[in-house]
mmCIF file with all atom_site columns, C-alpha atoms in Angstrom:
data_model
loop_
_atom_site.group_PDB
_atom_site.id
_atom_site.type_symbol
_atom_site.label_atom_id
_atom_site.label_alt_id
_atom_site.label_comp_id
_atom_site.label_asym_id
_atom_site.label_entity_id
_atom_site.label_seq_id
_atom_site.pdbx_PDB_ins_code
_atom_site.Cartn_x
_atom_site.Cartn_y
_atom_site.Cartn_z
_atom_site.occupancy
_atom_site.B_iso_or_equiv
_atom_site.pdbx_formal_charge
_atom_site.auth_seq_id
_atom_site.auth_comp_id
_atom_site.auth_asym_id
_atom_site.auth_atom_id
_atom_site.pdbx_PDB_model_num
ATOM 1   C CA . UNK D 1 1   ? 121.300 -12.633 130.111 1.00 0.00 ? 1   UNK D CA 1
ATOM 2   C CA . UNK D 1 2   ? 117.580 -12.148 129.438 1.00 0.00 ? 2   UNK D CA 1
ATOM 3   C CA . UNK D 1 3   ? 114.466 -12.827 128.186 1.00 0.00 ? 3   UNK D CA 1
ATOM 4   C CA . UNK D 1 4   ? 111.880 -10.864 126.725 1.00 0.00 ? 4   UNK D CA 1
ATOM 5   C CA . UNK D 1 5   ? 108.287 -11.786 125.738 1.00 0.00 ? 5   UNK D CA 1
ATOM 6   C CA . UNK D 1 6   ? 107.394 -11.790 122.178 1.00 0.00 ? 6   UNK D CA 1
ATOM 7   C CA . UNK D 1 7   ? 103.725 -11.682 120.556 1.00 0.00 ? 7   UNK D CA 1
ATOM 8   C CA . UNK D 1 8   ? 104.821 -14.276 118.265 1.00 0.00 ? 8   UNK D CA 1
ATOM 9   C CA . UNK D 1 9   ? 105.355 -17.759 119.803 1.00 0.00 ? 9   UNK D CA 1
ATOM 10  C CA . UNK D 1 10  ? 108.721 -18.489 117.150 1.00 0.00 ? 10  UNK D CA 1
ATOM 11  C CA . UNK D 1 11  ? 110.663 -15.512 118.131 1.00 0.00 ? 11  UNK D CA 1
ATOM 12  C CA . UNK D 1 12  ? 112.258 -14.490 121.850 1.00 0.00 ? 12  UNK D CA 1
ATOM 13  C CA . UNK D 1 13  ? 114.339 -11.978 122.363 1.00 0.00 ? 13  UNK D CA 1
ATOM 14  C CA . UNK D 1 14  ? 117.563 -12.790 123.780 1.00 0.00 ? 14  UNK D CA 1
ATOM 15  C CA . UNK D 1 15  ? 120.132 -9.837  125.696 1.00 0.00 ? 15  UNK D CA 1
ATOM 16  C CA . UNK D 1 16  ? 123.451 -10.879 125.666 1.00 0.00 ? 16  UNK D CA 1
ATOM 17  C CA . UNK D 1 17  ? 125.196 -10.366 129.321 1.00 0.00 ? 17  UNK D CA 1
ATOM 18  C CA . UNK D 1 18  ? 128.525 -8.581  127.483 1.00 0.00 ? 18  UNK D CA 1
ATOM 19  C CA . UNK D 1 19  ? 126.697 -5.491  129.531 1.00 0.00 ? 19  UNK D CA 1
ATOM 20  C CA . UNK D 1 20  ? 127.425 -7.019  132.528 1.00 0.00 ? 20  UNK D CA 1
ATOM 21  C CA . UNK D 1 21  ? 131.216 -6.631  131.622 1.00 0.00 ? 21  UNK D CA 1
ATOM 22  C CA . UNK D 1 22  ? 130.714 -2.639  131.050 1.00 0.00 ? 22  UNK D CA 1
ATOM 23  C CA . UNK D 1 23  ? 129.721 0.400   132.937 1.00 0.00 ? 23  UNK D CA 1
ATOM 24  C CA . UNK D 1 24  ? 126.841 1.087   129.928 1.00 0.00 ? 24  UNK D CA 1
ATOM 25  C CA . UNK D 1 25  ? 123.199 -0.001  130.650 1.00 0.00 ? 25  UNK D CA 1
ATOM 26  C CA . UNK D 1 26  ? 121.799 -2.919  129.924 1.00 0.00 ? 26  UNK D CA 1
ATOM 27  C CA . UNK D 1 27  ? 119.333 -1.249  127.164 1.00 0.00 ? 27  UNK D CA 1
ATOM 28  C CA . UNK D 1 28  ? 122.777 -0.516  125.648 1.00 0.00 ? 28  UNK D CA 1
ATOM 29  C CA . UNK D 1 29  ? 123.232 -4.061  124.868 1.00 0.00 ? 29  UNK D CA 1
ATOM 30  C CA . UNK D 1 30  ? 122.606 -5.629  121.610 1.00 0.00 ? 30  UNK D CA 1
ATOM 31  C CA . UNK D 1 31  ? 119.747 -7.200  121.279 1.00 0.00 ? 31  UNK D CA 1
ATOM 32  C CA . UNK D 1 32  ? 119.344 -10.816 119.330 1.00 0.00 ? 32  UNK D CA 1
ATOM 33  C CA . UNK D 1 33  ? 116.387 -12.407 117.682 1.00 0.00 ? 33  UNK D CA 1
ATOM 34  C CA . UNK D 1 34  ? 116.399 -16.124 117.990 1.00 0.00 ? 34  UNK D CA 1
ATOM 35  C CA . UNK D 1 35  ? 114.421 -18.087 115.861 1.00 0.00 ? 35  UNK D CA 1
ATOM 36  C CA . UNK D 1 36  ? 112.351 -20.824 117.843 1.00 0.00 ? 36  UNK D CA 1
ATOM 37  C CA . UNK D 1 37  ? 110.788 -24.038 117.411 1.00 0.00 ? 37  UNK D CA 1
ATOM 38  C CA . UNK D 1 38  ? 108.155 -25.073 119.683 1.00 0.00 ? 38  UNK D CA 1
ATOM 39  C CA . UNK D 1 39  ? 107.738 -28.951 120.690 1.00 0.00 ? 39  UNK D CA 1
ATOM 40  C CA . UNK D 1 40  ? 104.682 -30.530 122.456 1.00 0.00 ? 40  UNK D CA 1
ATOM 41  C CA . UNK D 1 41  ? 105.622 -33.218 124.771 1.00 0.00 ? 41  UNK D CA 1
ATOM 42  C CA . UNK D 1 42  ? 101.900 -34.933 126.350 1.00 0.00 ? 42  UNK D CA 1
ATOM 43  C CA . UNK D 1 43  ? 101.034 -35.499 129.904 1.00 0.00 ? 43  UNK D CA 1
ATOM 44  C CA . UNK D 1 44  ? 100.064 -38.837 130.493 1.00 0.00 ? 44  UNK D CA 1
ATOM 45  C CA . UNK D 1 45  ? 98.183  -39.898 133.261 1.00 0.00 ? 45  UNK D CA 1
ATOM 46  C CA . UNK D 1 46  ? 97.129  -43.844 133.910 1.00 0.00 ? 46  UNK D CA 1
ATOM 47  C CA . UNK D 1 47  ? 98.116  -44.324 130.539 1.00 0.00 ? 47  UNK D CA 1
ATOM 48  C CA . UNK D 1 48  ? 95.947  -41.840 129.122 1.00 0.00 ? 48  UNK D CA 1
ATOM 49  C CA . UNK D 1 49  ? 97.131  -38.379 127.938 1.00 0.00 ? 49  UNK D CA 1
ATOM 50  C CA . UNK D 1 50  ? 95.520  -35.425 129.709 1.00 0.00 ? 50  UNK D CA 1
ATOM 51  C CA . UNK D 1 51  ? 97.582  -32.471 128.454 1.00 0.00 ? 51  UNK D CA 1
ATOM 52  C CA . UNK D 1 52  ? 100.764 -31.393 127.103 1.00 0.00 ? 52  UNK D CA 1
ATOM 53  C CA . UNK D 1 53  ? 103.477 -29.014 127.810 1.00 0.00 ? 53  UNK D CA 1
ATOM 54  C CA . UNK D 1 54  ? 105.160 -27.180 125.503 1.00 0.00 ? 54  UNK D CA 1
ATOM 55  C CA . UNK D 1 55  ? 109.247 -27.065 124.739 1.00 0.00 ? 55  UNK D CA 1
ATOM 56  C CA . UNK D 1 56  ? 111.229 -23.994 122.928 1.00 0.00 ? 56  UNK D CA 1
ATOM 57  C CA . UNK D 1 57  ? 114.418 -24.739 121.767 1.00 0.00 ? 57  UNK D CA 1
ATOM 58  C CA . UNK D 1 58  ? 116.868 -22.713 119.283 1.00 0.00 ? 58  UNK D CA 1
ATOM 59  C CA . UNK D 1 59  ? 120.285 -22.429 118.212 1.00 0.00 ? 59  UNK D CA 1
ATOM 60  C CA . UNK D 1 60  ? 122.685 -20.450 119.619 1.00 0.00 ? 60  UNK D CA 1
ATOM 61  C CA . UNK D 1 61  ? 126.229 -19.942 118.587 1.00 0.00 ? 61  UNK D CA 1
ATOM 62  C CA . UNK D 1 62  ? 128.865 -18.642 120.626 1.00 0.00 ? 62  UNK D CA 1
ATOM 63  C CA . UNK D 1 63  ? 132.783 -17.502 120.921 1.00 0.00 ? 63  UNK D CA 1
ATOM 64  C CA . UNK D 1 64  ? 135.385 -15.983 118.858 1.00 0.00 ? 64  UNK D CA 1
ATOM 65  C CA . UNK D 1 65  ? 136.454 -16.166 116.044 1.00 0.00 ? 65  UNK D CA 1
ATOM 66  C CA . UNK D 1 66  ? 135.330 -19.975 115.809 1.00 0.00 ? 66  UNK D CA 1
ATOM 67  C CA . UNK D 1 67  ? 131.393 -19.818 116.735 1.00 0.00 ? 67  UNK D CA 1
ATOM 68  C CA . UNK D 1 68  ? 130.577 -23.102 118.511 1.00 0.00 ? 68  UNK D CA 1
ATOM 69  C CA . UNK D 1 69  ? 126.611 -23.903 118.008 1.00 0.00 ? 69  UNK D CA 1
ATOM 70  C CA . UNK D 1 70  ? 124.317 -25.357 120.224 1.00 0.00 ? 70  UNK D CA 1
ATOM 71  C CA . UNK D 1 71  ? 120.512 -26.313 120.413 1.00 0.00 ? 71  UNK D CA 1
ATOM 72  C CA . UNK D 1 72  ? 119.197 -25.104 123.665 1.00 0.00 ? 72  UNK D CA 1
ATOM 73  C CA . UNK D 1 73  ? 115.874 -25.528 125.761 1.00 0.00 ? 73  UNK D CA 1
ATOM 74  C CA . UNK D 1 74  ? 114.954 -21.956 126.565 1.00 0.00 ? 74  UNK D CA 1
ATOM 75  C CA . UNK D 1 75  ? 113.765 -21.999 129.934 1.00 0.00 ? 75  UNK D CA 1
ATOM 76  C CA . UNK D 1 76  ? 111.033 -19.105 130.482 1.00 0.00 ? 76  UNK D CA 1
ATOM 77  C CA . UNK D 1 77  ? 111.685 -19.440 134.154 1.00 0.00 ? 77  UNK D CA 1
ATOM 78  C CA . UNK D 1 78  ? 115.109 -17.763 133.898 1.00 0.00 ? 78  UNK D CA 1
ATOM 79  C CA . UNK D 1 79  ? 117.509 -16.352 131.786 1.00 0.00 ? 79  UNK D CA 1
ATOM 80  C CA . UNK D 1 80  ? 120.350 -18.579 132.626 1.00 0.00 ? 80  UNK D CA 1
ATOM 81  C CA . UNK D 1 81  ? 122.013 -20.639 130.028 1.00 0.00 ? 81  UNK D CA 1
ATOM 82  C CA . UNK D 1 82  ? 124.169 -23.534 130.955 1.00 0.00 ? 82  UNK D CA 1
ATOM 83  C CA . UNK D 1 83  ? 126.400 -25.632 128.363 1.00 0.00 ? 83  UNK D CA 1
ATOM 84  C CA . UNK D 1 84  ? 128.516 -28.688 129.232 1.00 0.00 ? 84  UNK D CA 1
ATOM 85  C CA . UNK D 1 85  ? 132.004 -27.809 129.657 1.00 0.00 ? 85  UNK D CA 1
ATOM 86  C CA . UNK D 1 86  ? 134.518 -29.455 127.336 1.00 0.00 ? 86  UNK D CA 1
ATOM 87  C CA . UNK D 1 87  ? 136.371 -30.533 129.979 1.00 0.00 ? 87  UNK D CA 1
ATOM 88  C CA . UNK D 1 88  ? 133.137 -32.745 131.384 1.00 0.00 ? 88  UNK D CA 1
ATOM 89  C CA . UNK D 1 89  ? 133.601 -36.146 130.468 1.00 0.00 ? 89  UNK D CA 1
ATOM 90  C CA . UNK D 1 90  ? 130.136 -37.253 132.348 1.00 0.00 ? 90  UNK D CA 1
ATOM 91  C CA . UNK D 1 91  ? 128.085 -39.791 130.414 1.00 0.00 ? 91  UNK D CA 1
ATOM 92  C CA . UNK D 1 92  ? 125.326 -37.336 130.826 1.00 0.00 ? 92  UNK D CA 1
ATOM 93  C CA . UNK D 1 93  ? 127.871 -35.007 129.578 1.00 0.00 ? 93  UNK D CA 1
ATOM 94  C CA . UNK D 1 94  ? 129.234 -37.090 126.672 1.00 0.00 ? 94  UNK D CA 1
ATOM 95  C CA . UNK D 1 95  ? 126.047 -36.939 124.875 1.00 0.00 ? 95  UNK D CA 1
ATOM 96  C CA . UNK D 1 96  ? 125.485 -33.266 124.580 1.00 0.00 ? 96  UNK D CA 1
ATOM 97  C CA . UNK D 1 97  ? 127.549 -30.836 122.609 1.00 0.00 ? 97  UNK D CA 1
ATOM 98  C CA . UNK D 1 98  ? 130.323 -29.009 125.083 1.00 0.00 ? 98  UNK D CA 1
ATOM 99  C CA . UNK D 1 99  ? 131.903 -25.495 125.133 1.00 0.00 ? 99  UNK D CA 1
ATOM 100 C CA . UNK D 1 100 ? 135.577 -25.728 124.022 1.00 0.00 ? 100 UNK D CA 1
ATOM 101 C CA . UNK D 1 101 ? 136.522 -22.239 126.331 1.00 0.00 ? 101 UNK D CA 1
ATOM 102 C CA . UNK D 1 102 ? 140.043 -22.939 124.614 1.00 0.00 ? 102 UNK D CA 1
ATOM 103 C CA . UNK D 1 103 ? 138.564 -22.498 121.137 1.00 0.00 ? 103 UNK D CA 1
ATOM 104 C CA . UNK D 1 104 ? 137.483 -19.201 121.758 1.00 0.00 ? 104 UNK D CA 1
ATOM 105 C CA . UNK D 1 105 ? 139.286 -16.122 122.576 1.00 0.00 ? 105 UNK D CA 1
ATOM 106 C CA . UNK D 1 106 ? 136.663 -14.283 124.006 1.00 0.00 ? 106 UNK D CA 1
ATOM 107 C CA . UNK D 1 107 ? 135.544 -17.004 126.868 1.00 0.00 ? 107 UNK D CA 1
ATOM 108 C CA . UNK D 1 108 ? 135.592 -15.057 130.082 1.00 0.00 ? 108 UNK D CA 1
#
């Protein structure tokens, strides 16, 4: 999976890894747009706030044939995603939305 810059701060583009399953190049892959929304979350320093950094997050939806959504922080320092597994049962992990790999037929 990867990300690509975008002139517009809403939009990223978002490469799906199903070319890393095939012998065709990556360009070869579909591309998605993902619509963004951008969050500010301040910087405080002794109690005072001296910046703030800013959050992307989107929806993503994913398996077959029941798509499973999920609102995801897109890290621009990779192009991983992670999502809780179903079969977490965390409290960290109880909170969040979890992939259900048994709900889809196309879960590798």
């Amino acid at each position: 999976m990867m990300f690509l810059a975008s002139a517009n701060p809403l939009l990223a583009l978002l490469v799906f890894g199903a070319a890393l399953f095939s012998t065709t190049p990556c360009s070869a892959a579909p591309v998605v747009t993902v619509p963004l929304d951008k969050q500010y979350v301040p910087v405080v320093r002794n109690n005072k706030i001296v910046s703030y950094k800013t959050a992307y997050f989107g929806k993503v939806f994913l398996g077959l044939p029941a798509q499973q959504n999920f609102t995801v922080v897109f890290d621009t320092g990779s192009g991983h995603l992670f999502l809780p597994s179903a079969q977490c049962t965390t409290e960290t992990c109880m909170k969040h939305s979890r992939y259900n790999r048994t709900a889809s037929a196309s879960a590798v």
